[in-house]
Amino acid sequence: MAGAGTTTHGPLTGVRVVELAGIGPGPFAAMLLADLGADVVRVDRPGGPGLGIDPEYDVTNRNKRSVVIDLKSEDGPARVLDLAERADVLVEGFRPGVAERLGVGPGACHARNPRLVYGRMTGWGQEGPLAERAGHDIAYIAPTGVLGMTGGPDVPPTVPANLVGDYAGGSLYLVVGVLAALHHARATGAGQVVDAAIVDGTAHLASMIHGMVAAGAWQDRRGANLLDGGCPYYGTYETSDGKYMAVGALEARFYDEFVRLLGIEEHAGARTDVARWDALRATVAARFRTRTREEWTAVFDGSDACVAPVLSLREAPAHPHLAARGTFTDHGGITQPAPAPRFSVTRTSVRSGPARPGTGAAGVARDWDVPHLAEDDRAKDGG
């Protein structure tokens, strides 16, 4: 239940989440739950997670509150179990077996709260030959086949930051699993463990591609297919000022508008003639190099040619469409993506900036009825 005075901040208002602090996909998943209105209490360890940026700028900790608990101390596990008893969801990202050794594994938590949804976020999963091995995003997506399909045919695979593995294959699948399990728990009273592995989620993201491979519609190599840069009207092209335009004119009517506005209508018949694709690519590249990105943006503005400028992270918030929608927001002096998706009734927002470790202890102690958290906080401050 929501604490006294709680107002609606999204569809998950009233849902309580305990996040055992970590890095990467766990914090992002908890941020998404917090953006959707959940009351997320992040359990930080003394000294911080050991890897990351200044907490002041870590927007993955926005809309959360933080308490500091040393899980290796004598009473640390009991403090976490007190929170788990009052929570709907717990999220952790330790290696398999670590939470159990610390005394806050699923067994201990469910003994206190049988309805708890226990979300586990790892790279390799809770079982399998590599389950206990260390890793990061790039090593998790490599064996799934997804890393190997990104990039050009004659260069190493392109590294997609940590978006495909950590956040798409990891965080988003954890959140989907947690919400499904929460629905089940509220219907039946039975909590469960959600095993979200980056390798599983990333492999799942490529479901359509696997179907295309089976149908003979996708070659198992880079830069040779419709959606991987192999197609000359689905890719990026450099402009005269060293910037880029993105082209995605797949369907016939979009392609026809694309070649018309680009001024290469003599290539209208090349769309389905693979033998002409090399010549088409060269012509398209040459045309884009004749004008700046801004000039080409103006040419294609308002059209259905499926062409857009490739913007940098700092440029993106000023894009007219994104600005009109409020896709980005400013909070506490930090420009950042606004919560997504959007809801017609239970609206979401950035309510608070990144939670500093331990600063939420008093409020959590009051709202969750765990008074010792405030006592611990006062003791650290000298009384």
Tab-separated table of C-alpha atoms in Angstrom:
chain	number	residue	atom	x	y	z
A	1	MET	CA	0.000	0.000	0.000
A	2	ALA	CA	1.107	3.570	-0.566
A	3	GLY	CA	2.314	5.610	2.357
A	4	ALA	CA	0.322	8.406	3.948
A	5	GLY	CA	0.033	11.437	1.726
A	6	THR	CA	1.131	9.580	-1.390
A	7	THR	CA	-0.135	11.112	-4.637
A	8	THR	CA	-0.475	9.452	-8.013
A	9	HIS	CA	2.689	9.676	-10.100
A	10	GLY	CA	2.019	6.879	-12.591
A	11	PRO	CA	0.263	3.531	-13.009
A	12	LEU	CA	2.530	1.851	-10.417
A	13	THR	CA	1.698	4.283	-7.623
A	14	GLY	CA	1.419	2.254	-4.422
A	15	VAL	CA	3.830	-0.459	-5.564
A	16	ARG	CA	6.862	-0.782	-3.307
A	17	VAL	CA	10.201	-1.868	-4.748
A	18	VAL	CA	13.469	-2.679	-2.991
A	19	GLU	CA	16.517	-2.325	-5.223
A	20	LEU	CA	19.774	-3.843	-4.006
A	21	ALA	CA	22.289	-1.429	-5.501
A	22	GLY	CA	24.352	-2.522	-8.456
A	23	ILE	CA	25.412	-1.178	-11.843
A	24	GLY	CA	23.990	-1.275	-15.363
A	25	PRO	CA	20.714	-3.049	-16.066
A	26	GLY	CA	19.481	-3.391	-12.476
A	27	PRO	CA	19.441	0.336	-11.718
A	28	PHE	CA	17.917	1.114	-15.117
A	29	ALA	CA	15.113	-1.409	-14.547
A	30	ALA	CA	14.427	0.077	-11.114
A	31	MET	CA	14.439	3.572	-12.628
A	32	LEU	CA	11.798	2.502	-15.125
A	33	LEU	CA	9.634	1.148	-12.298
A	34	ALA	CA	10.177	4.401	-10.400
A	35	ASP	CA	9.311	6.466	-13.487
A	36	LEU	CA	6.053	4.526	-13.687
A	37	GLY	CA	5.206	5.597	-10.149
A	38	ALA	CA	6.570	2.842	-7.921
A	39	ASP	CA	8.119	3.783	-4.583
A	40	VAL	CA	11.649	2.481	-5.183
A	41	VAL	CA	13.991	2.255	-2.205
A	42	ARG	CA	17.572	1.693	-3.300
A	43	VAL	CA	19.709	-0.132	-0.745
A	44	ASP	CA	23.163	1.342	-1.248
A	45	ARG	CA	26.270	-0.211	0.198
A	46	PRO	CA	28.766	1.850	2.199
A	47	GLY	CA	31.219	3.403	-0.235
A	48	GLY	CA	28.990	3.078	-3.292
A	49	PRO	CA	28.778	0.422	-6.044
A	50	GLY	CA	32.443	0.638	-7.036
A	51	LEU	CA	31.820	1.673	-10.639
A	52	GLY	CA	29.856	4.568	-12.024
A	53	ILE	CA	29.600	8.323	-12.281
A	54	ASP	CA	29.126	10.973	-9.630
A	55	PRO	CA	25.761	10.143	-7.972
A	56	GLU	CA	24.663	13.721	-8.656
A	57	TYR	CA	24.483	12.944	-12.385
A	58	ASP	CA	23.339	9.319	-12.352
A	59	VAL	CA	19.828	9.778	-13.719
A	60	THR	CA	19.173	6.035	-13.452
A	61	ASN	CA	18.662	6.801	-9.751
A	62	ARG	CA	16.017	9.465	-10.316
A	63	ASN	CA	12.574	9.130	-8.720
A	64	LYS	CA	14.068	6.842	-6.045
A	65	ARG	CA	14.953	7.054	-2.379
A	66	SER	CA	18.133	5.627	-0.881
A	67	VAL	CA	19.129	3.981	2.369
A	68	VAL	CA	22.598	2.702	3.184
A	69	ILE	CA	22.856	-0.823	4.606
A	70	ASP	CA	26.004	-2.909	4.953
A	71	LEU	CA	24.872	-6.394	3.972
A	72	LYS	CA	28.090	-7.818	5.408
A	73	SER	CA	27.398	-6.416	8.858
A	74	GLU	CA	25.775	-8.539	11.535
A	75	ASP	CA	22.361	-6.914	11.266
A	76	GLY	CA	22.529	-5.887	7.590
A	77	PRO	CA	20.514	-8.791	6.166
A	78	ALA	CA	17.797	-8.301	8.788
A	79	ARG	CA	17.459	-4.656	7.739
A	80	VAL	CA	16.915	-5.694	4.116
A	81	LEU	CA	14.447	-8.414	5.103
A	82	ASP	CA	12.432	-5.830	7.035
A	83	LEU	CA	12.109	-3.866	3.812
A	84	ALA	CA	11.371	-6.984	1.750
A	85	GLU	CA	8.561	-7.869	4.150
A	86	ARG	CA	6.831	-4.604	3.268
A	87	ALA	CA	7.643	-4.623	-0.453
A	88	ASP	CA	5.903	-5.918	-3.556
A	89	VAL	CA	9.094	-6.335	-5.582
A	90	LEU	CA	12.791	-6.810	-4.889
A	91	VAL	CA	15.428	-6.379	-7.616
A	92	GLU	CA	19.015	-7.617	-7.299
A	93	GLY	CA	21.887	-8.081	-9.729
A	94	PHE	CA	24.416	-10.198	-7.837
A	95	ARG	CA	26.088	-13.252	-9.308
A	96	PRO	CA	24.100	-16.468	-8.664
A	97	GLY	CA	24.312	-17.552	-5.030
A	98	VAL	CA	25.622	-14.262	-3.640
A	99	ALA	CA	22.264	-13.012	-2.353
A	100	GLU	CA	21.726	-16.371	-0.660
A	101	ARG	CA	25.147	-16.209	1.013
A	102	LEU	CA	24.363	-12.693	2.226
A	103	GLY	CA	21.091	-13.903	3.749
A	104	VAL	CA	18.745	-12.004	1.433
A	105	GLY	CA	18.037	-14.640	-1.222
A	106	PRO	CA	14.572	-15.658	-2.397
A	107	GLY	CA	14.132	-18.244	0.364
A	108	ALA	CA	14.782	-15.796	3.166
A	109	CYS	CA	12.675	-13.080	1.555
A	110	HIS	CA	9.713	-15.332	0.777
A	111	ALA	CA	9.765	-16.659	4.327
A	112	ARG	CA	8.962	-13.109	5.396
A	113	ASN	CA	6.778	-12.156	2.429
A	114	PRO	CA	5.305	-14.985	0.312
A	115	ARG	CA	3.787	-12.471	-2.134
A	116	LEU	CA	7.115	-10.884	-3.030
A	117	VAL	CA	8.231	-10.774	-6.657
A	118	TYR	CA	11.981	-11.417	-6.551
A	119	GLY	CA	13.630	-10.080	-9.703
A	120	ARG	CA	17.124	-11.324	-10.539
A	121	MET	CA	19.197	-9.515	-13.162
A	122	THR	CA	22.314	-11.218	-14.504
A	123	GLY	CA	24.206	-11.573	-17.751
A	124	TRP	CA	24.366	-15.365	-18.001
A	125	GLY	CA	21.316	-16.300	-15.922
A	126	GLN	CA	20.937	-18.273	-12.698
A	127	GLU	CA	22.118	-21.550	-14.202
A	128	GLY	CA	24.277	-22.886	-17.023
A	129	PRO	CA	28.044	-23.406	-17.489
A	130	LEU	CA	28.830	-19.671	-17.433
A	131	ALA	CA	26.356	-18.640	-14.726
A	132	GLU	CA	29.020	-17.762	-12.168
A	133	ARG	CA	31.428	-16.103	-14.594
A	134	ALA	CA	31.969	-12.357	-14.724
A	135	GLY	CA	31.045	-10.348	-17.797
A	136	HIS	CA	29.710	-7.148	-19.270
A	137	ASP	CA	27.206	-6.278	-21.971
A	138	ILE	CA	29.488	-6.907	-24.945
A	139	ALA	CA	30.462	-10.402	-23.768
A	140	TYR	CA	26.833	-11.335	-23.128
A	141	ILE	CA	25.523	-10.292	-26.548
A	142	ALA	CA	28.471	-11.832	-28.447
A	143	PRO	CA	27.398	-15.503	-28.169
A	144	THR	CA	23.740	-14.710	-28.959
A	145	GLY	CA	24.540	-13.868	-32.589
A	146	VAL	CA	23.244	-10.312	-32.200
A	147	LEU	CA	26.635	-8.597	-31.924
A	148	GLY	CA	27.842	-10.508	-34.981
A	149	MET	CA	25.047	-9.115	-37.156
A	150	THR	CA	25.789	-5.433	-36.500
A	151	GLY	CA	28.173	-3.411	-38.645
A	152	GLY	CA	29.667	-3.531	-42.098
A	153	PRO	CA	30.755	-6.677	-43.950
A	154	ASP	CA	34.490	-5.964	-44.004
A	155	VAL	CA	35.003	-4.435	-40.547
A	156	PRO	CA	34.661	-5.770	-36.990
A	157	PRO	CA	31.141	-5.876	-35.529
A	158	THR	CA	29.858	-2.504	-34.346
A	159	VAL	CA	29.594	-2.114	-30.565
A	160	PRO	CA	26.079	-0.776	-29.801
A	161	ALA	CA	27.111	0.874	-26.495
A	162	ASN	CA	25.324	-1.113	-23.766
A	163	LEU	CA	21.852	-0.505	-25.159
A	164	VAL	CA	21.174	-3.877	-26.794
A	165	GLY	CA	22.361	-6.128	-23.968
A	166	ASP	CA	22.183	-4.336	-20.617
A	167	TYR	CA	19.097	-2.274	-21.268
A	168	ALA	CA	17.050	-3.923	-24.059
A	169	GLY	CA	17.883	-7.585	-23.446
A	170	GLY	CA	18.333	-7.094	-19.705
A	171	SER	CA	16.444	-4.252	-18.023
A	172	LEU	CA	13.352	-4.269	-20.207
A	173	TYR	CA	12.910	-8.032	-19.946
A	174	LEU	CA	13.339	-7.839	-16.183
A	175	VAL	CA	10.633	-5.176	-15.969
A	176	VAL	CA	8.264	-7.173	-18.185
A	177	GLY	CA	8.865	-10.243	-16.035
A	178	VAL	CA	8.419	-8.356	-12.782
A	179	LEU	CA	5.156	-6.779	-13.897
A	180	ALA	CA	3.812	-10.136	-15.131
A	181	ALA	CA	4.778	-11.812	-11.861
A	182	LEU	CA	3.265	-8.922	-9.884
A	183	HIS	CA	-0.013	-9.417	-11.741
A	184	HIS	CA	0.122	-13.115	-10.867
A	185	ALA	CA	0.951	-12.398	-7.224
A	186	ARG	CA	-1.976	-10.048	-6.845
A	187	ALA	CA	-4.313	-12.578	-8.391
A	188	THR	CA	-3.068	-15.603	-6.434
A	189	GLY	CA	-1.135	-14.334	-3.421
A	190	ALA	CA	1.953	-16.237	-4.589
A	191	GLY	CA	5.227	-14.497	-5.278
A	192	GLN	CA	7.976	-15.993	-7.417
A	193	VAL	CA	11.493	-15.518	-8.748
A	194	VAL	CA	12.035	-13.792	-12.101
A	195	ASP	CA	15.299	-14.949	-13.724
A	196	ALA	CA	16.164	-12.227	-16.258
A	197	ALA	CA	19.360	-13.039	-18.174
A	198	ILE	CA	20.826	-10.662	-20.724
A	199	VAL	CA	21.692	-13.601	-23.000
A	200	ASP	CA	18.051	-14.753	-22.983
A	201	GLY	CA	16.558	-11.323	-23.612
A	202	THR	CA	19.048	-10.381	-26.315
A	203	ALA	CA	18.506	-13.665	-28.150
A	204	HIS	CA	14.748	-13.110	-27.885
A	205	LEU	CA	15.084	-9.668	-29.485
A	206	ALA	CA	16.306	-11.375	-32.662
A	207	SER	CA	13.250	-13.640	-33.004
A	208	MET	CA	12.123	-12.124	-36.308
A	209	ILE	CA	15.625	-12.400	-37.756
A	210	HIS	CA	15.817	-16.102	-36.848
A	211	GLY	CA	12.554	-16.608	-38.692
A	212	MET	CA	13.957	-14.838	-41.720
A	213	VAL	CA	17.090	-17.019	-41.587
A	214	ALA	CA	14.925	-20.140	-41.538
A	215	ALA	CA	12.938	-18.832	-44.499
A	216	GLY	CA	16.083	-18.096	-46.490
A	217	ALA	CA	15.351	-14.358	-46.365
A	218	TRP	CA	18.375	-13.411	-44.258
A	219	GLN	CA	22.027	-14.204	-44.909
A	220	ASP	CA	23.987	-15.079	-41.792
A	221	ARG	CA	26.637	-12.428	-42.370
A	222	ARG	CA	26.923	-8.688	-41.820
A	223	GLY	CA	25.981	-6.021	-44.323
A	224	ALA	CA	24.179	-8.348	-46.706
A	225	ASN	CA	20.542	-7.943	-45.706
A	226	LEU	CA	17.579	-5.613	-45.856
A	227	LEU	CA	17.937	-4.213	-42.324
A	228	ASP	CA	21.669	-4.393	-41.608
A	229	GLY	CA	23.047	-1.854	-44.061
A	230	GLY	CA	23.251	-4.235	-46.979
A	231	CYS	CA	20.339	-2.500	-48.688
A	232	PRO	CA	21.267	0.881	-50.255
A	233	TYR	CA	17.978	2.505	-49.259
A	234	TYR	CA	18.239	1.439	-45.617
A	235	GLY	CA	21.373	2.933	-44.131
A	236	THR	CA	23.320	6.097	-43.405
A	237	TYR	CA	25.087	8.516	-45.728
A	238	GLU	CA	27.628	11.258	-45.137
A	239	THR	CA	26.756	14.844	-46.047
A	240	SER	CA	29.043	17.618	-47.295
A	241	ASP	CA	29.697	18.889	-43.768
A	242	GLY	CA	30.832	15.495	-42.442
A	243	LYS	CA	27.509	14.693	-40.779
A	244	TYR	CA	25.003	11.984	-41.687
A	245	MET	CA	21.476	11.293	-42.899
A	246	ALA	CA	19.565	8.090	-42.169
A	247	VAL	CA	17.495	6.473	-44.914
A	248	GLY	CA	14.784	3.860	-44.355
A	249	ALA	CA	12.740	3.996	-47.577
A	250	LEU	CA	11.819	0.305	-47.675
A	251	GLU	CA	8.325	0.284	-49.187
A	252	ALA	CA	7.817	1.167	-52.841
A	253	ARG	CA	5.858	4.377	-52.274
A	254	PHE	CA	8.446	5.637	-49.766
A	255	TYR	CA	11.309	4.689	-52.079
A	256	ASP	CA	9.724	6.511	-55.014
A	257	GLU	CA	9.448	9.684	-52.942
A	258	PHE	CA	13.021	9.227	-51.717
A	259	VAL	CA	14.591	9.022	-55.183
A	260	ARG	CA	12.438	11.930	-56.401
A	261	LEU	CA	13.485	14.266	-53.598
A	262	LEU	CA	17.098	13.126	-53.803
A	263	GLY	CA	17.038	13.885	-57.506
A	264	ILE	CA	17.897	10.419	-58.827
A	265	GLU	CA	14.610	9.335	-60.374
A	266	GLU	CA	16.501	7.413	-63.054
A	267	HIS	CA	17.141	4.836	-60.323
A	268	ALA	CA	13.457	4.269	-59.559
A	269	GLY	CA	13.638	0.744	-60.956
A	270	ALA	CA	16.663	-0.265	-58.873
A	271	ARG	CA	14.680	-0.937	-55.711
A	272	THR	CA	14.031	-4.618	-56.480
A	273	ASP	CA	17.018	-5.199	-58.762
A	274	VAL	CA	19.830	-6.369	-56.486
A	275	ALA	CA	22.241	-6.311	-59.428
A	276	ARG	CA	21.862	-2.514	-59.507
A	277	TRP	CA	22.307	-1.949	-55.767
A	278	ASP	CA	26.022	-1.162	-55.900
A	279	ALA	CA	25.432	1.533	-58.511
A	280	LEU	CA	22.457	2.838	-56.544
A	281	ARG	CA	24.491	3.029	-53.344
A	282	ALA	CA	27.259	4.958	-55.068
A	283	THR	CA	24.785	7.394	-56.606
A	284	VAL	CA	22.955	7.960	-53.320
A	285	ALA	CA	26.247	8.516	-51.488
A	286	ALA	CA	27.434	10.998	-54.100
A	287	ARG	CA	24.181	12.958	-53.982
A	288	PHE	CA	24.187	13.241	-50.186
A	289	ARG	CA	27.747	14.573	-50.295
A	290	THR	CA	26.593	17.578	-52.357
A	291	ARG	CA	24.717	19.284	-49.496
A	292	THR	CA	24.917	19.724	-45.745
A	293	ARG	CA	22.890	17.737	-43.250
A	294	GLU	CA	20.761	20.816	-42.561
A	295	GLU	CA	20.048	21.319	-46.247
A	296	TRP	CA	19.042	17.698	-46.788
A	297	THR	CA	16.875	17.818	-43.661
A	298	ALA	CA	14.990	20.725	-45.218
A	299	VAL	CA	14.605	18.830	-48.515
A	300	PHE	CA	12.999	15.819	-46.859
A	301	ASP	CA	11.055	17.728	-44.206
A	302	GLY	CA	7.354	16.899	-44.297
A	303	SER	CA	7.801	14.015	-46.731
A	304	ASP	CA	7.152	10.281	-46.445
A	305	ALA	CA	10.593	9.402	-47.817
A	306	CYS	CA	11.610	8.041	-44.387
A	307	VAL	CA	14.784	10.123	-44.191
A	308	ALA	CA	16.039	11.805	-41.013
A	309	PRO	CA	19.166	13.589	-39.793
A	310	VAL	CA	21.538	11.612	-37.562
A	311	LEU	CA	21.857	13.755	-34.437
A	312	SER	CA	24.273	13.593	-31.539
A	313	LEU	CA	23.149	13.118	-27.953
A	314	ARG	CA	23.497	16.838	-27.279
A	315	GLU	CA	21.644	17.774	-30.470
A	316	ALA	CA	18.700	15.403	-29.985
A	317	PRO	CA	16.683	17.421	-27.413
A	318	ALA	CA	16.410	20.345	-29.851
A	319	HIS	CA	14.911	18.272	-32.681
A	320	PRO	CA	11.550	19.948	-33.450
A	321	HIS	CA	9.458	16.803	-33.076
A	322	LEU	CA	11.161	15.641	-29.886
A	323	ALA	CA	10.940	19.144	-28.436
A	324	ALA	CA	7.231	19.378	-29.275
A	325	ARG	CA	6.527	16.044	-27.588
A	326	GLY	CA	8.713	16.755	-24.590
A	327	THR	CA	10.733	13.616	-25.241
A	328	PHE	CA	13.499	15.176	-23.185
A	329	THR	CA	13.110	17.119	-19.966
A	330	ASP	CA	15.306	19.260	-17.740
A	331	HIS	CA	15.433	18.462	-14.045
A	332	GLY	CA	17.968	19.738	-11.573
A	333	GLY	CA	20.071	21.182	-14.369
A	334	ILE	CA	20.350	17.848	-16.198
A	335	THR	CA	18.799	17.364	-19.626
A	336	GLN	CA	17.537	13.785	-19.753
A	337	PRO	CA	14.958	11.570	-21.468
A	338	ALA	CA	11.484	11.954	-20.001
A	339	PRO	CA	9.700	8.854	-18.657
A	340	ALA	CA	8.263	6.539	-21.308
A	341	PRO	CA	5.779	5.288	-22.334
A	342	ARG	CA	2.955	7.758	-21.726
A	343	PHE	CA	-0.416	7.244	-20.072
A	344	SER	CA	-3.654	9.136	-20.607
A	345	VAL	CA	-4.760	8.953	-16.961
A	346	THR	CA	-1.861	7.987	-14.680
A	347	ARG	CA	0.663	10.510	-15.952
A	348	THR	CA	4.349	10.138	-15.193
A	349	SER	CA	7.125	12.662	-14.608
A	350	VAL	CA	10.617	13.151	-13.234
A	351	ARG	CA	9.674	13.869	-9.623
A	352	SER	CA	13.106	13.936	-8.059
A	353	GLY	CA	16.722	13.934	-9.122
A	354	PRO	CA	19.265	11.158	-8.559
A	355	ALA	CA	18.967	9.772	-5.048
A	356	ARG	CA	22.114	10.387	-3.033
A	357	PRO	CA	23.160	7.369	-0.965
A	358	GLY	CA	21.363	7.319	2.368
A	359	THR	CA	19.418	10.547	1.968
A	360	GLY	CA	16.001	8.864	1.977
A	361	ALA	CA	16.356	6.982	5.268
A	362	ALA	CA	14.046	9.169	7.361
A	363	GLY	CA	11.255	9.206	4.792
A	364	VAL	CA	11.457	5.470	4.151
A	365	ALA	CA	11.492	4.768	7.901
A	366	ARG	CA	8.251	6.736	8.217
A	367	ASP	CA	6.433	5.592	5.076
A	368	TRP	CA	7.416	1.927	5.282
A	369	ASP	CA	7.156	1.754	9.089
A	370	VAL	CA	10.767	0.678	9.571
A	371	PRO	CA	11.807	3.040	12.402
A	372	HIS	CA	15.297	1.607	12.876
A	373	LEU	CA	16.337	3.083	9.506
A	374	ALA	CA	15.879	6.578	10.931
A	375	GLU	CA	17.641	5.536	14.123
A	376	ASP	CA	20.593	4.247	12.084
A	377	ASP	CA	20.668	7.523	10.180
A	378	ARG	CA	20.684	9.604	13.362
A	379	ALA	CA	23.429	7.431	14.821
A	380	LYS	CA	25.635	8.055	11.802
A	381	ASP	CA	25.067	11.792	12.227
A	382	GLY	CA	26.168	11.628	15.841
A	383	GLY	CA	22.809	11.419	17.544
